[in-house]
GROMACS .gro file of C-alpha atoms in nm:
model
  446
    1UNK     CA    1   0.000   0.000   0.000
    2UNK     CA    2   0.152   0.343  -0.101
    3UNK     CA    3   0.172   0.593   0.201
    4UNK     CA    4  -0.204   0.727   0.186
    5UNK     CA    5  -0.491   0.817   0.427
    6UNK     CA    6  -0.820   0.711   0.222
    7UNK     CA    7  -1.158   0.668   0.442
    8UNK     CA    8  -1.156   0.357   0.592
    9UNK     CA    9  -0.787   0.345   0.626
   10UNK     CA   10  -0.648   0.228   0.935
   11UNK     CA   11  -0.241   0.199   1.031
   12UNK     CA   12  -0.083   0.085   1.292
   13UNK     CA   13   0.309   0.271   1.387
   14UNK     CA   14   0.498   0.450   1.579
   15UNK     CA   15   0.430   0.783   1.731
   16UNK     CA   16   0.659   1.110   1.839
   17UNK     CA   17   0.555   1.430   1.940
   18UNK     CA   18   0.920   1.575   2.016
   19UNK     CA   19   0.872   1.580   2.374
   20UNK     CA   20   1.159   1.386   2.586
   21UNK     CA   21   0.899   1.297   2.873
   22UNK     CA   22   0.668   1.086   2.658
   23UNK     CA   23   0.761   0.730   2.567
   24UNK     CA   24   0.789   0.548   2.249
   25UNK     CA   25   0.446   0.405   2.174
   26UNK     CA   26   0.265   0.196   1.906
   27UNK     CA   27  -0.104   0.388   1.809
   28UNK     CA   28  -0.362   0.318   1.565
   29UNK     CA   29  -0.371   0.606   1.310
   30UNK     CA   30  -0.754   0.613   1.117
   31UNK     CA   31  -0.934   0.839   0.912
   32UNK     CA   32  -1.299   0.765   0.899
   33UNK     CA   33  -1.614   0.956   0.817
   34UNK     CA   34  -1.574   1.136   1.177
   35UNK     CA   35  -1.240   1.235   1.070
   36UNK     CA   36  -0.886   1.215   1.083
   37UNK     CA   37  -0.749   1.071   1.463
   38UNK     CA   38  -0.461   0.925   1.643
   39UNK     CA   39  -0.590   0.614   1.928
   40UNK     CA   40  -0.320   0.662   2.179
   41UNK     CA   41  -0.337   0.388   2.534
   42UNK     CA   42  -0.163   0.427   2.844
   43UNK     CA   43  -0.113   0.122   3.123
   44UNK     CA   44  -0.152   0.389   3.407
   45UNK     CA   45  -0.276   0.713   3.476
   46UNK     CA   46   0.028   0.852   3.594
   47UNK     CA   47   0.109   0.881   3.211
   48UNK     CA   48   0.146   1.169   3.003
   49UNK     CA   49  -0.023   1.038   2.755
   50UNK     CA   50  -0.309   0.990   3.003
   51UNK     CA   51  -0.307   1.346   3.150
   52UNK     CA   52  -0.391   1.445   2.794
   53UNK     CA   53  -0.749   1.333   2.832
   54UNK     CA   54  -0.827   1.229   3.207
   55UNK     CA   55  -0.649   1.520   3.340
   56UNK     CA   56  -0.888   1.741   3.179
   57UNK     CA   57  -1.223   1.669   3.275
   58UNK     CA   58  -1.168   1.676   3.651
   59UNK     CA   59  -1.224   1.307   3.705
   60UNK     CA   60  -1.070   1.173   4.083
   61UNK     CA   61  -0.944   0.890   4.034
   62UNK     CA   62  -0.693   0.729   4.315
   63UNK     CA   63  -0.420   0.844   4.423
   64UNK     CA   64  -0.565   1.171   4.573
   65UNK     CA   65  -0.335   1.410   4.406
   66UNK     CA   66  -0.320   1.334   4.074
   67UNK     CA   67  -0.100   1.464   3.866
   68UNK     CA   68  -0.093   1.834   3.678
   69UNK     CA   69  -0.314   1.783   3.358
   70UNK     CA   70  -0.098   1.825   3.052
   71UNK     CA   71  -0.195   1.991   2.729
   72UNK     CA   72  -0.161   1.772   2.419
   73UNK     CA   73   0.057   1.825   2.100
   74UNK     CA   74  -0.054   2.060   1.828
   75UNK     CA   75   0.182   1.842   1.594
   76UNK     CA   76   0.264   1.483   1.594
   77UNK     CA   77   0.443   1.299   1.383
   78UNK     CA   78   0.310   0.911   1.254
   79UNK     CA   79   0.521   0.707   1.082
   80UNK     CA   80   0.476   0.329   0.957
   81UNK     CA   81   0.622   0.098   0.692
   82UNK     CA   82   0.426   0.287   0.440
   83UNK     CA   83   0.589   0.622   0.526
   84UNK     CA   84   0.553   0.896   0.765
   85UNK     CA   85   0.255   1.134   0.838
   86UNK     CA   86   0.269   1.426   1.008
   87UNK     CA   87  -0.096   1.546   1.180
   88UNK     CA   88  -0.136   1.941   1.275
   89UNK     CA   89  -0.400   2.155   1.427
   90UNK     CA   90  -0.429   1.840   1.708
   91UNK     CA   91  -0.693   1.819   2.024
   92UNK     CA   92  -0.779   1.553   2.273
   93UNK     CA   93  -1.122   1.428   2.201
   94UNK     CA   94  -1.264   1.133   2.325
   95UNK     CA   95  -1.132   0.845   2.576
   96UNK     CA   96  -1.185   0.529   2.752
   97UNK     CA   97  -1.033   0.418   3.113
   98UNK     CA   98  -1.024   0.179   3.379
   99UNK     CA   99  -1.058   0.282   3.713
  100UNK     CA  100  -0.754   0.232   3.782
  101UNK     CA  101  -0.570   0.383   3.454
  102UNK     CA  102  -0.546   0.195   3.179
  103UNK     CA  103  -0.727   0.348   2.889
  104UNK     CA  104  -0.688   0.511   2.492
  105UNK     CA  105  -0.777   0.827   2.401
  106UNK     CA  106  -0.785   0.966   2.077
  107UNK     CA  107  -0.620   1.299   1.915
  108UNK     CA  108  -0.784   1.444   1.609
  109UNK     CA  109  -0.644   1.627   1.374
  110UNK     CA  110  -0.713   1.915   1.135
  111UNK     CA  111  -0.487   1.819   0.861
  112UNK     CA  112  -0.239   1.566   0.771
  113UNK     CA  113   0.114   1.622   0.548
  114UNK     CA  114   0.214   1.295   0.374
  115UNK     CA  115   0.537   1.238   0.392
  116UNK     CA  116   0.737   1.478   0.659
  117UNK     CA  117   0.959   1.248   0.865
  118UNK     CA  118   1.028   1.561   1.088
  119UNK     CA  119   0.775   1.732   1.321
  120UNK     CA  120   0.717   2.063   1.130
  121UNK     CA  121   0.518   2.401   1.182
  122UNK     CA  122   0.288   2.283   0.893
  123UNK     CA  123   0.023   2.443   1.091
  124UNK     CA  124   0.176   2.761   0.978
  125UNK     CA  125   0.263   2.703   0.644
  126UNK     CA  126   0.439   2.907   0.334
  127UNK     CA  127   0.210   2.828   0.097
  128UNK     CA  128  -0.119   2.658   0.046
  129UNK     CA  129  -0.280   2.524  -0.276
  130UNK     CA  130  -0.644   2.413  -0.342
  131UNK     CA  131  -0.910   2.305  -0.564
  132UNK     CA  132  -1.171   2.496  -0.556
  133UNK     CA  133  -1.459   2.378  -0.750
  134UNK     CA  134  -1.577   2.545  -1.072
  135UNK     CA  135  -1.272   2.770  -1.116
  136UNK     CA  136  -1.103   2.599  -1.408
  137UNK     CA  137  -1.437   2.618  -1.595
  138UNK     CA  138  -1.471   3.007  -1.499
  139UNK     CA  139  -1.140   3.107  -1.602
  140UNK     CA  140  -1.206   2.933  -1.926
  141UNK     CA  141  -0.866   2.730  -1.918
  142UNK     CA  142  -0.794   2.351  -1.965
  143UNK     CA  143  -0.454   2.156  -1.970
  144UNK     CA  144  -0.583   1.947  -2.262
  145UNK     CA  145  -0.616   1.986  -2.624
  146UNK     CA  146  -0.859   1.748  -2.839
  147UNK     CA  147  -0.871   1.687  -3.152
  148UNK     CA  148  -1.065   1.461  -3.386
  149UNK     CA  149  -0.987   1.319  -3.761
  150UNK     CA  150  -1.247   1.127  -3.914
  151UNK     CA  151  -1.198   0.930  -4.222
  152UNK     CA  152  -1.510   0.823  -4.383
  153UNK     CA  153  -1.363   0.624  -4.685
  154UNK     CA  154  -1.242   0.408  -4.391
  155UNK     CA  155  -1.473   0.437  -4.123
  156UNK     CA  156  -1.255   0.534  -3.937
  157UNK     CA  157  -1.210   0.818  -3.649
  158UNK     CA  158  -0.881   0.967  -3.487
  159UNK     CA  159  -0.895   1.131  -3.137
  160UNK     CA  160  -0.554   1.270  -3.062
  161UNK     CA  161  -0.526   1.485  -2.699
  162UNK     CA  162  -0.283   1.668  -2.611
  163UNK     CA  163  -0.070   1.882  -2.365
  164UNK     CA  164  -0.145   2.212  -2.350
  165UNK     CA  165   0.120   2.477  -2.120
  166UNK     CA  166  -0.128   2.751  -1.992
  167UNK     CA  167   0.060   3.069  -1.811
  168UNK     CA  168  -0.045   3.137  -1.430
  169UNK     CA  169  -0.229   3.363  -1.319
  170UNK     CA  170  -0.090   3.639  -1.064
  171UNK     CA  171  -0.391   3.805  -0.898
  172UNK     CA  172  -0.159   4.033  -0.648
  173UNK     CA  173  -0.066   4.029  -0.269
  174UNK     CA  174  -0.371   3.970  -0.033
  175UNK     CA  175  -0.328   4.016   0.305
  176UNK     CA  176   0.045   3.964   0.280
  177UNK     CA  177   0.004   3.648   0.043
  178UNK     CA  178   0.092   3.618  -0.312
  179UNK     CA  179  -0.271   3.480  -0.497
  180UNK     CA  180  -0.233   3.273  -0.819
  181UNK     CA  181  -0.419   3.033  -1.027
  182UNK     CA  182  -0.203   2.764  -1.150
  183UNK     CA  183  -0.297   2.532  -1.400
  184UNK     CA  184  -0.176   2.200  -1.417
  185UNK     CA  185  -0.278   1.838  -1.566
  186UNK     CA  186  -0.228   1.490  -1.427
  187UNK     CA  187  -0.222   1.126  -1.536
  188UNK     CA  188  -0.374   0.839  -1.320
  189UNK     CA  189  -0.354   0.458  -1.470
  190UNK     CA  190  -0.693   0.256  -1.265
  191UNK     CA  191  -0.784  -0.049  -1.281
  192UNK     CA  192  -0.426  -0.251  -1.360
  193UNK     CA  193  -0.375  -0.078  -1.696
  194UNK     CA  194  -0.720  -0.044  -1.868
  195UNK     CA  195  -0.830   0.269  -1.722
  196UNK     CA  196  -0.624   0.570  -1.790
  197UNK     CA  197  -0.747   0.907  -1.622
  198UNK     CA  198  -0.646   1.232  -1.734
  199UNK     CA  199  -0.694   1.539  -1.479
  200UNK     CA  200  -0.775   1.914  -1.571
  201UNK     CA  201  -0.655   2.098  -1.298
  202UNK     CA  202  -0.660   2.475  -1.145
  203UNK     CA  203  -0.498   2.542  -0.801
  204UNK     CA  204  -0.576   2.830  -0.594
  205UNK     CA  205  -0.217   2.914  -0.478
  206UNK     CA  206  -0.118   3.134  -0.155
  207UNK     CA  207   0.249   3.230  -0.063
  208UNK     CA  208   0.419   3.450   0.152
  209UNK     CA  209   0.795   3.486   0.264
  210UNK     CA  210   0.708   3.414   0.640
  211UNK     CA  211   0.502   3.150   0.765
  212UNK     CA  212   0.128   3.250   0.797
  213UNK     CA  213  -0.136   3.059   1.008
  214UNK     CA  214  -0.336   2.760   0.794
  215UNK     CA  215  -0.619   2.997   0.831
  216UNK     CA  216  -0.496   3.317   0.708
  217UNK     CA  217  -0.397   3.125   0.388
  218UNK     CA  218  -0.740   2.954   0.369
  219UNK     CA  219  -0.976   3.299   0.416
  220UNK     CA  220  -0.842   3.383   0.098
  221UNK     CA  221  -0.858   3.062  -0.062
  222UNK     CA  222  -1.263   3.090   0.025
  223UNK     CA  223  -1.311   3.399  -0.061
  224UNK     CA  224  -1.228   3.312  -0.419
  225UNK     CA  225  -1.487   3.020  -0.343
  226UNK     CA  226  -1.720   3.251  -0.290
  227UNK     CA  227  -1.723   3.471  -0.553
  228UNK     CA  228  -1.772   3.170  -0.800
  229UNK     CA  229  -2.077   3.103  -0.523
  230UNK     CA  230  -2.194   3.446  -0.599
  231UNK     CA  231  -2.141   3.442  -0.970
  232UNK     CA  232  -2.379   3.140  -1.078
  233UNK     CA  233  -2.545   3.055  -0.701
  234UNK     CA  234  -2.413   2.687  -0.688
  235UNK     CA  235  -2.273   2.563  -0.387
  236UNK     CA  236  -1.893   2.527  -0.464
  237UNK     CA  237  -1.598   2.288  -0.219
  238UNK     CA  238  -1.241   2.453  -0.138
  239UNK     CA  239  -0.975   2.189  -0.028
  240UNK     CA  240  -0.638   2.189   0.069
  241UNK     CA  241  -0.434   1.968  -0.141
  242UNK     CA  242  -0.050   2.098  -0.067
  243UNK     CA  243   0.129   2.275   0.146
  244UNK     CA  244   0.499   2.386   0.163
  245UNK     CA  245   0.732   2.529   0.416
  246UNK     CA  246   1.077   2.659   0.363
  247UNK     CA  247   1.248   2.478   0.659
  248UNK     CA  248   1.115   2.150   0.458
  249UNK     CA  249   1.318   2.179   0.088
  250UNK     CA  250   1.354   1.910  -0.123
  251UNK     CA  251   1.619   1.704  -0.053
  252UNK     CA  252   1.817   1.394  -0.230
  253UNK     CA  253   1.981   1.148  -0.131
  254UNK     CA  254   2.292   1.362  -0.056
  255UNK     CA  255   2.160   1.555   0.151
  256UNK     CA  256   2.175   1.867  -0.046
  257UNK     CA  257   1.834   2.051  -0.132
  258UNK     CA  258   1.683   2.154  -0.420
  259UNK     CA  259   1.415   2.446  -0.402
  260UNK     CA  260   1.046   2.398  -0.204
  261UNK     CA  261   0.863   2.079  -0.128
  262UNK     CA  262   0.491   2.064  -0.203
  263UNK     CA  263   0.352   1.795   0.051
  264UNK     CA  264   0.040   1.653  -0.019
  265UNK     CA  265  -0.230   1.759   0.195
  266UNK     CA  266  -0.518   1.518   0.361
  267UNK     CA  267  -0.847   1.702   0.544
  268UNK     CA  268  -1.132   1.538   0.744
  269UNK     CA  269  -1.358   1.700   0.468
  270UNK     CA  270  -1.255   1.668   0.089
  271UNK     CA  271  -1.570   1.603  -0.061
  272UNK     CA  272  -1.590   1.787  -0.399
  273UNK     CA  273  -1.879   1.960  -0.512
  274UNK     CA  274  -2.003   1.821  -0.867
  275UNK     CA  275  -2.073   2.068  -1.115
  276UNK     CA  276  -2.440   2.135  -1.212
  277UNK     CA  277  -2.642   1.859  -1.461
  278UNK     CA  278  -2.723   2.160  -1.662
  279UNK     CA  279  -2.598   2.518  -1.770
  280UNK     CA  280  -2.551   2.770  -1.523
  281UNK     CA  281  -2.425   3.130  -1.663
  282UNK     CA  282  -2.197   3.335  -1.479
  283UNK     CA  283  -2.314   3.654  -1.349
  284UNK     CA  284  -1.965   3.789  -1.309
  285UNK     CA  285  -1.793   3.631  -1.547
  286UNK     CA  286  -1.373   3.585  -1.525
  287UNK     CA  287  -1.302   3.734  -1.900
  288UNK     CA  288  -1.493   4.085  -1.789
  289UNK     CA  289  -1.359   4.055  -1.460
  290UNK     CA  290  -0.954   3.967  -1.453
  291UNK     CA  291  -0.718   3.934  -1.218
  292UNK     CA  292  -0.781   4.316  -1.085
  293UNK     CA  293  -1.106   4.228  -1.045
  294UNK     CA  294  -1.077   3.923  -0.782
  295UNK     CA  295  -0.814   4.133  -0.632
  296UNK     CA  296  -1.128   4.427  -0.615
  297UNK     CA  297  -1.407   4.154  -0.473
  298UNK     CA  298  -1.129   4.050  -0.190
  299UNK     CA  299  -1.125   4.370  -0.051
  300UNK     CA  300  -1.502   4.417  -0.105
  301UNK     CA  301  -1.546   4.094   0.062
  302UNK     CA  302  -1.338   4.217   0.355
  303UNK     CA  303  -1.486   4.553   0.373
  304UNK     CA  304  -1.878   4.385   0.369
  305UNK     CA  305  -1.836   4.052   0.561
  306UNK     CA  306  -2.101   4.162   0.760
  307UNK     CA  307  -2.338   4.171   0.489
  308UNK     CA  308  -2.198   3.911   0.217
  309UNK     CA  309  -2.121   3.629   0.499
  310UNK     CA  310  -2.532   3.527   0.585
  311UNK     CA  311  -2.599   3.559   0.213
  312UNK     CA  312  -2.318   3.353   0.078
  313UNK     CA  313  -2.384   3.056   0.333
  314UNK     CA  314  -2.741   3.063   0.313
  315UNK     CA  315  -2.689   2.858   0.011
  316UNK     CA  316  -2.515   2.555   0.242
  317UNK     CA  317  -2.803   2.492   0.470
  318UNK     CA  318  -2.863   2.126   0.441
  319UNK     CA  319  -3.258   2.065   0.509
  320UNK     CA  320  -3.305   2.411   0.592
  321UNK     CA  321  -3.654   2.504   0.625
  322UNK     CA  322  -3.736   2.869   0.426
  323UNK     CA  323  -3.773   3.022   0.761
  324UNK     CA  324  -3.437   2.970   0.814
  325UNK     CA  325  -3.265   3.043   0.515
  326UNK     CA  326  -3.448   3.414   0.546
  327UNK     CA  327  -3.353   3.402   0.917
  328UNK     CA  328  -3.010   3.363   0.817
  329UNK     CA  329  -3.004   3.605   0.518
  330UNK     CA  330  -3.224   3.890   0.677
  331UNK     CA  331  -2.965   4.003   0.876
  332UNK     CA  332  -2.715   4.024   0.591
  333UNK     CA  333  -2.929   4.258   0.415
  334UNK     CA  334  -2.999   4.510   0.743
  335UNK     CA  335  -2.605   4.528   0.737
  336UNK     CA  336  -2.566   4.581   0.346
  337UNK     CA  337  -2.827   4.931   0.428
  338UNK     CA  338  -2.625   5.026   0.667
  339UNK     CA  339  -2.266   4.978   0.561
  340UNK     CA  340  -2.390   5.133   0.260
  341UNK     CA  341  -2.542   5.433   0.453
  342UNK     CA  342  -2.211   5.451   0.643
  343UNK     CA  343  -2.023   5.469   0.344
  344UNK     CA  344  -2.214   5.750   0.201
  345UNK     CA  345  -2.122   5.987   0.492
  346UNK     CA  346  -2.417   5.890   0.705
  347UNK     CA  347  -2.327   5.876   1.083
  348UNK     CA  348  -2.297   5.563   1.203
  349UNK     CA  349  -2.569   5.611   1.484
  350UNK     CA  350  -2.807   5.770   1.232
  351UNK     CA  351  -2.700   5.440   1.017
  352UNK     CA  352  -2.804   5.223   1.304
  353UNK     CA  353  -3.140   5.401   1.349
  354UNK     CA  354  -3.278   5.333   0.981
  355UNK     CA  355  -3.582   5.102   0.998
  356UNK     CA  356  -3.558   4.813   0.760
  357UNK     CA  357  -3.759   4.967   0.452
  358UNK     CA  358  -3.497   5.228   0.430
  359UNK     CA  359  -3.151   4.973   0.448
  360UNK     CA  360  -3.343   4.826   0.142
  361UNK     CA  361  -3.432   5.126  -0.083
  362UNK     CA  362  -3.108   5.293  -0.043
  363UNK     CA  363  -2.951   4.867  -0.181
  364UNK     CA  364  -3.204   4.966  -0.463
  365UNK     CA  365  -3.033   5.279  -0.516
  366UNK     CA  366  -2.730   5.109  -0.579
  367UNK     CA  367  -2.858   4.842  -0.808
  368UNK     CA  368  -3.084   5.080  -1.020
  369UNK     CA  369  -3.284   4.933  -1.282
  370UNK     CA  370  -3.098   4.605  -1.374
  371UNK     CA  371  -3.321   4.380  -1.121
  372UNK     CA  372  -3.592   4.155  -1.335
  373UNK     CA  373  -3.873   4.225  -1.097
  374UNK     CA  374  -4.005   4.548  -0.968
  375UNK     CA  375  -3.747   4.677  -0.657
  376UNK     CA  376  -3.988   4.888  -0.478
  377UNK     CA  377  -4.227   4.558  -0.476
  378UNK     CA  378  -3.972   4.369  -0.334
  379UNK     CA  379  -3.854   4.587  -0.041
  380UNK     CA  380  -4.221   4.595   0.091
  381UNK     CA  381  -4.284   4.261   0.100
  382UNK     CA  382  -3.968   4.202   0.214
  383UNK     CA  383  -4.010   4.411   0.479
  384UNK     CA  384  -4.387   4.234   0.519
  385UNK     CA  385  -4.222   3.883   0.508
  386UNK     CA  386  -3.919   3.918   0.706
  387UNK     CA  387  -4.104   4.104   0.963
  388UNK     CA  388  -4.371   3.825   1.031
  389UNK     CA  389  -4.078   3.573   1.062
  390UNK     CA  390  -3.899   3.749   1.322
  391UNK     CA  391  -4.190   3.872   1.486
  392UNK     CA  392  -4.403   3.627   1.681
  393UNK     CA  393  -4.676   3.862   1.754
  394UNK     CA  394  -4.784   3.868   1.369
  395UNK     CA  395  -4.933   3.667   1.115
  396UNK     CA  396  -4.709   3.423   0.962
  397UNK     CA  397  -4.599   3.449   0.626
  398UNK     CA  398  -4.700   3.183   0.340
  399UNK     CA  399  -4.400   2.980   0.254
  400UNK     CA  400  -4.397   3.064  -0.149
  401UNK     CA  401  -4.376   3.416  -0.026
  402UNK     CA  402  -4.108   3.350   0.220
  403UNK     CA  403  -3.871   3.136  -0.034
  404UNK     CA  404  -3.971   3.428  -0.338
  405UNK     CA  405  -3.809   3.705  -0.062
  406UNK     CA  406  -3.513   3.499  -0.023
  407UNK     CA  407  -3.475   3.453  -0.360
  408UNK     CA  408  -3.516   3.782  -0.471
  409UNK     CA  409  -3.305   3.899  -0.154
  410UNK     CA  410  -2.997   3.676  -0.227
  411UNK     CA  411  -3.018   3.791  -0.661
  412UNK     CA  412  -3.023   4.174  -0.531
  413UNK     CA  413  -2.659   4.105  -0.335
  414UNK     CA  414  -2.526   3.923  -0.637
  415UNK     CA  415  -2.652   4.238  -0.838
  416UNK     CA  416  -2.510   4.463  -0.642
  417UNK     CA  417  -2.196   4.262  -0.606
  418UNK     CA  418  -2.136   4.227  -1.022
  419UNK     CA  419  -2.186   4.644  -1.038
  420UNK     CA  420  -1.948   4.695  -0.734
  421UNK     CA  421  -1.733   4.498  -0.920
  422UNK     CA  422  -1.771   4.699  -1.239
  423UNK     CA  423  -2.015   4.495  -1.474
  424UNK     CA  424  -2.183   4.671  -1.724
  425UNK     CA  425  -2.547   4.756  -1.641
  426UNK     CA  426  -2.702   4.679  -1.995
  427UNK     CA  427  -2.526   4.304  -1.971
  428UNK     CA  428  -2.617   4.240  -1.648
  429UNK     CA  429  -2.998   4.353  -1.648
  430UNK     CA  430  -2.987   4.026  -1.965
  431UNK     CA  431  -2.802   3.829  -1.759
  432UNK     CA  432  -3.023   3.854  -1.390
  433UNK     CA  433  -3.310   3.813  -1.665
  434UNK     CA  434  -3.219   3.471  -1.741
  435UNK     CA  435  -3.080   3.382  -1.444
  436UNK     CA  436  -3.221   3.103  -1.247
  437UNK     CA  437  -3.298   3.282  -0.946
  438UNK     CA  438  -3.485   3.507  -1.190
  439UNK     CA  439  -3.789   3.252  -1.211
  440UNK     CA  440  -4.086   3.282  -0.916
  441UNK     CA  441  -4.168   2.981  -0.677
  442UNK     CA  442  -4.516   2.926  -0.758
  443UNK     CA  443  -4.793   2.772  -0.504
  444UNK     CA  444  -4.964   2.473  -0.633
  445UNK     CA  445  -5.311   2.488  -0.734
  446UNK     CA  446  -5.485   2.156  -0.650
   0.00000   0.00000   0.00000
């Protein structure tokens, strides 16, 4: 077996965690649908590995004094006959123990670098790539080339692919990290040799000259996410899939090193999104937009997290009912009036003041005419709808009405976003006409 961490793998190895006090130990390394985790026993309670877990939770358990709790590794370093595996971002979560001290316990982890045979501040990484769902199909790239000869005197047809070098793409510095798209391709033989997979890759690349935390390099990485979110309201995945560090270079076999290391990168979570069945068009789309203009949305997105953040997630509510989602995007739209009230020279007391009706009109003065329903409609039954959800005291609203606010309220942001961003007016007003979030929920007539 080559030195992975599917689901439903479990190793057995040594452990270290670079402190002298702990002894050498064998532990079960798993990753299962709970996550990624380290089963770590002890014979009595006395040890440290024990004091992890027991210590904590204020059990008394003989002798009287036990001893002083300890706090568990961030990093810990695995390592087998299949290779080494180094887990970061670690907590205690979880154990089992006899009265009298023997037990396990089990550390989790947030990540896990394939490969490191030294403990390493992975945690805080130089650079980060992902995958991020949908971005190789909005930047209009691929890796690939296809071509096709057919020869009808012979029945006969010719598929040829091949390798195409696309540039990257440098969107700028981003809170201290360098942002780039990088395209790349890759070759997987399945199935013995019958099945041979070709990959069409774009990774969303952040790197800086000192070590950042994993999630300073990841808020960007999902702020891109969410702009494709935004752009044709589809729920899109971000994973990690390498990290480097410059105190772990390349190395061979004499020692001497050879430039950065890109370690493969396991999460708990890696689930991609799959694309839609059908056609979905791009509100913002990346040939109008460029690299200034993810730079522009990164700062917008920083300077309106308030806002964007209830709107953008309302879309990842699994068996939310429509109460909720309007619950959770209500607020988002209170803070869009105001920030935007704020940042036309309104106080922001006076800001804070302004009933609901008039957060919304002034968002309809910044989306003008573009929307493909009637604004002023919207913002009073809006304010009727929303109202009667938050409000016990009054009538509840119908639940067509309910999910046609949301709709309506989560197509105004993405307006509003695309002309912040600088999309023309004229294309957009075509393109909100045939979006999907353009078309009613309709009641059903028995």
């Amino acid at each position: 077996m080559p030195n992975e961490l599917l689901t439903g793998t479990r190793r057995t190895g040594d452990f270290f965690d670079n402190d002298p006090d702990t002894p050498t130990t064998r532990v079960a390394l798993e990753r299962s649908d709970e996550g990624i985790s380290i089963e770590v026993g002890w014979s009595t309670r006395e040890s440290p590995y024990a004091r992890w877990f027991v210590g904590k939770t204020g059990l008394e358990l003989p002798p009287a004094q036990p001893p002083e709790p300890k706090d568990a590794p961030k990093r810990v370093l695995f390592h087998d006959s299949h290779g080494s595996v180094l887990l970061v971002g670690c907590y205690p979560r979880g154990f089992h123990a006899n009265i009298w001290g023997p037990g396990t316990g089990r550390l989790w982890a947030r990540a896990a670098i394939m490969g490191v045979e030294e403990i390493v501040a992975f945690d805080e990484p130089h650079g980060l790539q992902s995958e991020i769902s949908g971005l190789r199909e909005w930047l209009g790239i691929s890796s690939w080339a296809r071509t096709q000869d057919i020869d009808l005197r012979e029945s006969r047809v010719q598929v040829s692919i091949d390798s195409v070098e696309n540039p990257m793409i440098t969107v700028g510095t981003v809170h201290g990290l360098t942002l780039q798209f990088r395209p790349g391709r890759g070759i997987k033989i399945e199935q013995g040799e019958d099945r041979v997979v070709l990959n069409d890759l774009v990774r969303c690349t952040t790197e800086s000259a000192s070590a950042q935390q994993w999630d300073a390099h990841l808020q960007v990485h999902k702020g891109v996410r969410d702009l494709l979110v935004l752009s044709r309201w589809w729920e899109e995945s971000c994973v990690p899939v390498r990290a480097t560090r410059n105190d772990d270079p390349m190395r061979t076999l004499d020692g001497r090193t050879h430039g950065i290391q890109w370690r493969e990168v396991v999460v708990p979570n890696d689930e991609r999104k799959k694309p839609p069945r059908t056609y979905r068009q791009h509100l913002i789309p990346y040939s109008e937009l460029g690299e200034s203009g993810v730079a522009s949305w990164l700062a917008l997105r920083d300077d309106f997290a308030r806002a964007l953040d209830p709107v953008i997630s309302s879309i990842d509510l699994p068996g939310a009912t429509p109460f909720t989602r309007l619950a959770h995007t209500g607020p988002g739209l209170e803070a869009l009036g105001y920030l935007l009230a704020v940042r036309d020279g309104m106080t922001e007391r006076k800001a804070g003041q302004q009933p609901l009706n008039e957060r919304l009109n002034r968002i309809l003065d910044n989306v003008g005419e573009c929307l493909p329903f009637d604004g002023p409609t919207w913002a009073d039954d809006t304010v009727r709808v929303y109202n009667g959800v938050k409000h016990a005291n009054r009538a509840a609203p119908d639940i067509v009405d309910i999910l046609n606010v949301w709709r309506q309220a989560v197509l105004v942001v993405r307006a509003w976003v695309a002309l912040e961003l600088g999309a023309d007016q004229t294309e957009l007003t075509r393109r909100l006409a045939e979006d999907r979030q353009a078309i009613p929920y309709e009641k059903r007539t028995s």
